[in-house]
CSV table of C-alpha atoms in Angstrom, one decimal:
chain,number,residue,atom,x,y,z
F,1,ALA,CA,135.6,-37.1,-38.3
F,2,GLN,CA,138.8,-37.2,-40.1
F,3,THR,CA,141.7,-38.9,-38.3
F,4,VAL,CA,145.3,-39.7,-39.0
F,5,THR,CA,147.3,-42.3,-37.6
F,6,GLN,CA,151.0,-42.6,-37.4
F,7,SER,CA,151.5,-46.4,-35.6
F,8,GLN,CA,155.6,-46.3,-35.4
F,9,PRO,CA,156.1,-43.6,-32.7
F,10,GLU,CA,159.9,-44.1,-33.0
F,11,MET,CA,161.6,-45.4,-35.7
F,12,SER,CA,165.8,-45.9,-36.7
F,13,VAL,CA,167.5,-46.4,-39.5
F,14,GLN,CA,171.1,-46.7,-40.4
F,15,GLU,CA,172.8,-43.7,-42.3
F,16,ALA,CA,172.4,-44.0,-46.0
F,17,GLU,CA,170.0,-46.9,-45.9
F,18,THR,CA,166.1,-46.2,-46.6
F,19,VAL,CA,163.4,-45.9,-44.4
F,20,THR,CA,159.7,-45.7,-44.9
F,21,LEU,CA,157.3,-44.4,-42.3
F,22,SER,CA,153.8,-45.1,-42.3
F,23,CYS,CA,150.3,-43.1,-42.6
F,24,THR,CA,147.2,-44.2,-42.5
F,25,TYR,CA,143.7,-41.7,-42.4
F,26,ASP,CA,140.2,-41.7,-42.4
F,27,THR,CA,137.8,-39.4,-44.5
F,28,SER,CA,134.6,-39.2,-46.3
F,29,GLU,CA,136.0,-36.8,-48.4
F,30,SER,CA,136.9,-37.0,-52.4
F,31,ASP,CA,139.1,-34.5,-53.0
F,32,TYR,CA,142.0,-33.1,-50.3
F,33,TYR,CA,145.7,-32.8,-49.3
F,34,LEU,CA,148.2,-34.9,-47.7
F,35,PHE,CA,151.4,-33.6,-46.4
F,36,TRP,CA,154.5,-34.7,-44.3
F,37,TYR,CA,156.1,-32.2,-42.1
F,38,LYS,CA,159.4,-32.5,-40.4
F,39,GLN,CA,160.2,-31.1,-36.8
F,40,PRO,CA,164.2,-31.4,-36.2
F,41,PRO,CA,165.0,-30.9,-32.5
F,42,SER,CA,164.6,-27.5,-31.4
F,43,ARG,CA,164.0,-26.2,-34.8
F,44,GLN,CA,161.2,-25.0,-37.0
F,45,MET,CA,158.5,-27.5,-38.5
F,46,ILE,CA,158.8,-27.5,-42.2
F,47,LEU,CA,156.7,-29.2,-45.4
F,48,VAL,CA,158.5,-32.2,-46.7
F,49,ILE,CA,156.3,-33.1,-49.7
F,50,ARG,CA,152.7,-32.8,-50.3
F,51,GLN,CA,150.2,-34.8,-52.6
F,52,GLU,CA,146.9,-33.9,-54.0
F,53,ALA,CA,144.7,-36.6,-53.7
F,54,TYR,CA,143.0,-36.5,-57.4
F,55,LYS,CA,146.7,-37.2,-58.5
F,56,GLN,CA,147.6,-40.8,-59.2
F,57,GLN,CA,151.3,-39.8,-59.5
F,58,ASN,CA,153.4,-40.3,-56.1
F,59,ALA,CA,154.8,-37.0,-55.2
F,60,THR,CA,158.7,-37.0,-54.9
F,61,GLU,CA,161.1,-34.5,-53.3
F,62,ASN,CA,164.8,-35.5,-54.0
F,63,ARG,CA,165.2,-38.2,-51.7
F,64,PHE,CA,161.8,-37.9,-50.1
F,65,SER,CA,158.9,-39.9,-51.9
F,66,VAL,CA,155.5,-41.0,-50.6
F,67,ASN,CA,153.5,-44.1,-51.3
F,68,PHE,CA,149.7,-43.1,-51.9
F,69,GLN,CA,147.3,-45.4,-52.0
F,70,LYS,CA,143.8,-43.7,-52.0
F,71,ALA,CA,141.5,-46.9,-51.8
F,72,ALA,CA,143.6,-47.9,-48.8
F,73,LYS,CA,143.7,-44.5,-47.3
F,74,SER,CA,147.4,-45.1,-47.0
F,75,PHE,CA,150.1,-42.3,-47.2
F,76,SER,CA,153.4,-43.6,-46.5
F,77,LEU,CA,157.1,-41.6,-46.8
F,78,LYS,CA,160.0,-43.2,-47.9
F,79,ILE,CA,163.6,-41.4,-47.2
F,80,SER,CA,166.3,-42.7,-49.2
F,81,ASP,CA,169.8,-42.6,-48.6
F,82,SER,CA,169.1,-41.4,-45.2
F,83,GLN,CA,171.4,-38.5,-43.9
F,84,LEU,CA,172.0,-37.4,-40.2
F,85,GLY,CA,170.0,-34.0,-40.9
F,86,ASP,CA,167.1,-36.2,-41.3
F,87,ALA,CA,166.8,-36.9,-37.9
F,88,ALA,CA,163.3,-35.4,-36.3
F,89,MET,CA,159.7,-36.1,-35.7
F,90,TYR,CA,157.6,-36.7,-38.9
F,91,PHE,CA,154.1,-35.7,-38.8
F,92,CYS,CA,151.9,-37.1,-41.5
F,93,ALA,CA,149.0,-34.5,-41.9
F,94,TYR,CA,145.5,-34.1,-43.8
F,95,HIS,CA,143.9,-30.8,-45.3
F,96,GLN,CA,140.1,-30.9,-44.2
F,97,ASN,CA,138.3,-29.1,-46.9
F,98,ARG,CA,135.4,-28.3,-45.2
F,99,ASP,CA,136.9,-25.9,-42.5
F,100,ASP,CA,140.5,-25.5,-44.0
F,101,LYS,CA,142.1,-27.2,-41.0
F,102,ILE,CA,145.2,-29.6,-40.9
F,103,ILE,CA,144.7,-32.8,-38.8
F,104,PHE,CA,148.2,-33.8,-37.8
F,105,GLY,CA,149.0,-37.4,-36.8
F,106,LYS,CA,150.7,-38.0,-33.6
F,107,GLY,CA,154.0,-38.3,-35.1
F,108,THR,CA,157.1,-40.6,-35.7
F,109,ARG,CA,160.7,-39.7,-34.5
F,110,LEU,CA,163.2,-40.9,-36.8
F,111,HIS,CA,166.9,-41.7,-35.3
F,112,ILE,CA,169.5,-41.9,-37.9
F,113,LEU,CA,172.3,-44.0,-36.6
F,114,PRO,CA,175.6,-43.4,-37.9
P,1,GLU,CA,162.0,-12.6,-47.3
P,2,ALA,CA,158.2,-13.6,-46.4
P,3,ASP,CA,158.2,-15.7,-43.0
P,4,ILE,CA,156.4,-16.1,-39.7
P,5,TYR,CA,158.0,-14.8,-36.6
P,6,GLN,CA,157.4,-15.7,-33.0
P,7,THR,CA,158.5,-13.8,-30.0
P,8,PRO,CA,159.9,-14.4,-27.1
P,9,ARG,CA,161.4,-17.5,-28.4
P,10,TYR,CA,161.6,-18.4,-24.5
P,11,LEU,CA,159.9,-17.2,-21.8
P,12,VAL,CA,160.0,-18.3,-17.8
P,13,ILE,CA,157.5,-16.6,-15.8
P,14,GLY,CA,156.2,-16.9,-12.5
P,15,THR,CA,152.5,-18.0,-11.8
P,16,GLY,CA,149.6,-15.5,-12.1
P,17,LYS,CA,151.3,-13.4,-14.5
P,18,LYS,CA,149.8,-12.1,-17.9
P,19,ILE,CA,151.6,-13.0,-20.8
P,20,THR,CA,151.3,-12.4,-24.8
P,21,LEU,CA,153.0,-14.6,-27.3
P,22,GLU,CA,153.4,-12.6,-30.2
P,23,CYS,CA,152.9,-13.7,-34.0
P,24,SER,CA,153.7,-12.2,-37.2
P,25,GLN,CA,153.9,-13.2,-40.7
P,26,THR,CA,154.8,-11.3,-44.0
P,27,MET,CA,153.4,-13.3,-46.3
P,28,GLY,CA,149.7,-11.9,-46.6
P,29,HIS,CA,148.2,-15.0,-45.2
P,30,ASP,CA,144.3,-14.8,-44.1
P,31,LYS,CA,144.6,-17.8,-42.2
P,32,MET,CA,146.6,-18.2,-38.9
P,33,TYR,CA,146.7,-20.7,-36.5
P,34,TRP,CA,148.0,-21.2,-32.6
P,35,TYR,CA,149.0,-24.9,-31.8
P,36,GLN,CA,149.9,-26.4,-28.6
P,37,GLN,CA,152.6,-29.1,-28.4
P,38,ASP,CA,154.2,-30.8,-25.4
P,39,PRO,CA,158.0,-31.6,-26.4
P,40,GLY,CA,158.3,-34.4,-28.8
P,41,MET,CA,154.7,-34.6,-28.9
P,42,GLU,CA,151.6,-34.1,-30.9
P,43,LEU,CA,150.0,-30.8,-31.8
P,44,HIS,CA,146.9,-29.5,-30.5
P,45,LEU,CA,145.0,-26.6,-32.2
P,46,ILE,CA,144.1,-24.1,-29.6
P,47,HIS,CA,143.0,-21.1,-31.7
P,48,TYR,CA,142.3,-20.3,-35.3
P,49,SER,CA,141.6,-17.4,-37.4
P,50,TYR,CA,140.3,-16.8,-41.1
P,51,GLY,CA,141.1,-13.1,-41.4
P,52,VAL,CA,141.0,-9.7,-39.7
P,53,ASN,CA,138.3,-9.8,-36.5
P,54,SER,CA,137.7,-13.7,-37.2
P,55,THR,CA,139.0,-15.7,-34.3
P,56,GLU,CA,137.7,-19.3,-33.3
P,57,LYS,CA,138.6,-21.9,-30.4
P,58,GLY,CA,140.4,-25.0,-32.1
P,59,ASP,CA,139.8,-28.7,-30.8
P,60,LEU,CA,142.0,-28.4,-27.4
P,61,SER,CA,140.4,-26.4,-25.0
P,62,SER,CA,142.6,-23.4,-23.5
P,63,GLU,CA,142.4,-20.6,-21.2
P,64,SER,CA,144.2,-18.4,-23.5
P,65,THR,CA,142.9,-15.8,-25.8
P,66,VAL,CA,143.7,-14.4,-29.2
P,67,SER,CA,142.9,-11.5,-31.6
P,68,ARG,CA,143.0,-10.6,-35.1
P,69,ILE,CA,143.0,-6.8,-35.9
P,70,ARG,CA,145.6,-6.8,-38.3
P,71,THR,CA,146.0,-9.4,-41.1
P,72,GLU,CA,149.8,-9.9,-40.5
P,73,HIS,CA,149.5,-10.1,-36.4
P,74,PHE,CA,148.1,-12.9,-34.5
P,75,PRO,CA,148.9,-12.5,-30.6
P,76,LEU,CA,148.3,-15.3,-27.8
P,77,THR,CA,147.6,-13.8,-24.4
P,78,LEU,CA,147.4,-16.0,-21.0
P,79,GLU,CA,145.8,-13.5,-18.5
P,80,SER,CA,147.0,-15.5,-15.5
P,81,ALA,CA,149.7,-18.1,-16.2
P,82,ARG,CA,149.6,-21.5,-14.4
P,83,PRO,CA,152.3,-24.3,-14.2
P,84,SER,CA,149.6,-26.4,-16.2
P,85,HIS,CA,150.4,-23.7,-18.9
P,86,THR,CA,154.0,-24.8,-19.5
P,87,SER,CA,154.4,-26.2,-23.2
P,88,GLN,CA,155.7,-25.1,-26.4
P,89,TYR,CA,153.3,-22.8,-28.6
P,90,LEU,CA,153.4,-22.8,-32.6
P,91,CYS,CA,151.8,-20.4,-34.5
P,92,ALA,CA,151.5,-21.1,-38.3
P,93,SER,CA,149.7,-19.5,-41.0
P,94,SER,CA,148.4,-20.6,-44.5
P,95,GLY,CA,147.1,-18.6,-48.0
P,96,ARG,CA,143.8,-18.5,-49.6
P,97,GLN,CA,144.4,-20.1,-52.7
P,98,GLU,CA,145.8,-23.7,-53.7
P,99,PRO,CA,148.5,-24.9,-53.3
P,100,SER,CA,148.7,-22.9,-50.2
P,101,TYR,CA,146.6,-25.4,-48.1
P,102,GLU,CA,149.9,-26.0,-46.4
P,103,GLN,CA,150.7,-24.3,-43.3
P,104,TYR,CA,154.0,-22.5,-42.6
P,105,PHE,CA,154.9,-22.7,-38.9
P,106,GLY,CA,157.0,-20.1,-36.9
P,107,PRO,CA,159.8,-21.0,-34.6
P,108,GLY,CA,157.7,-21.3,-31.6
P,109,THR,CA,157.7,-20.2,-28.1
P,110,ARG,CA,158.6,-22.4,-25.5
P,111,LEU,CA,156.7,-21.2,-22.1
P,112,THR,CA,157.7,-22.2,-18.7
P,113,VAL,CA,155.5,-21.2,-15.6
P,114,THR,CA,157.0,-21.6,-12.1
């Protein structure tokens, strides 16, 4: 069964600095999607960034980028120029083709230090 | 504006009461999901639906039930609420075609059973 592992339950970063959140996954599929979701305190879960496994180029969305290493089954999220509004729980997720479910990691709580 | 709605946002109710958590989406999505999440913790899939009259149990056993009579509506019912049901319940939906494998989340219902 597919699994998603986030090894950092909590992280802190100084405002304006860069932080990288780690994620590894296990799968036997060759074609799949990976996501990073953000859940701010008491607010709605939103999609931050998406990566298609067949694309070698790493996805970027403004200050958010990923380092996708398919062979290593690694999918880390880099946040540049961290802002106070980036404080949230971040969930790494894998789209499972066989039953169209998304498998979520346990999350990393990110604190931004002013 | 296309969106996904959940009502109520907060509910405090006594043990033994029957409750229904509402979820509606205006995006025409076929697939809908219910997750249970304790505050700041991981998401657990409890129910999902691939379309009208389709419902399946998720990975986490739940005493709740769901129905899918209309595409846009996916209510969750607890026949007899217990304190162990205290949690946050998140509804999500996703479309049929890629890149819509991503799930769109509602704001959640925070349930407290006293």
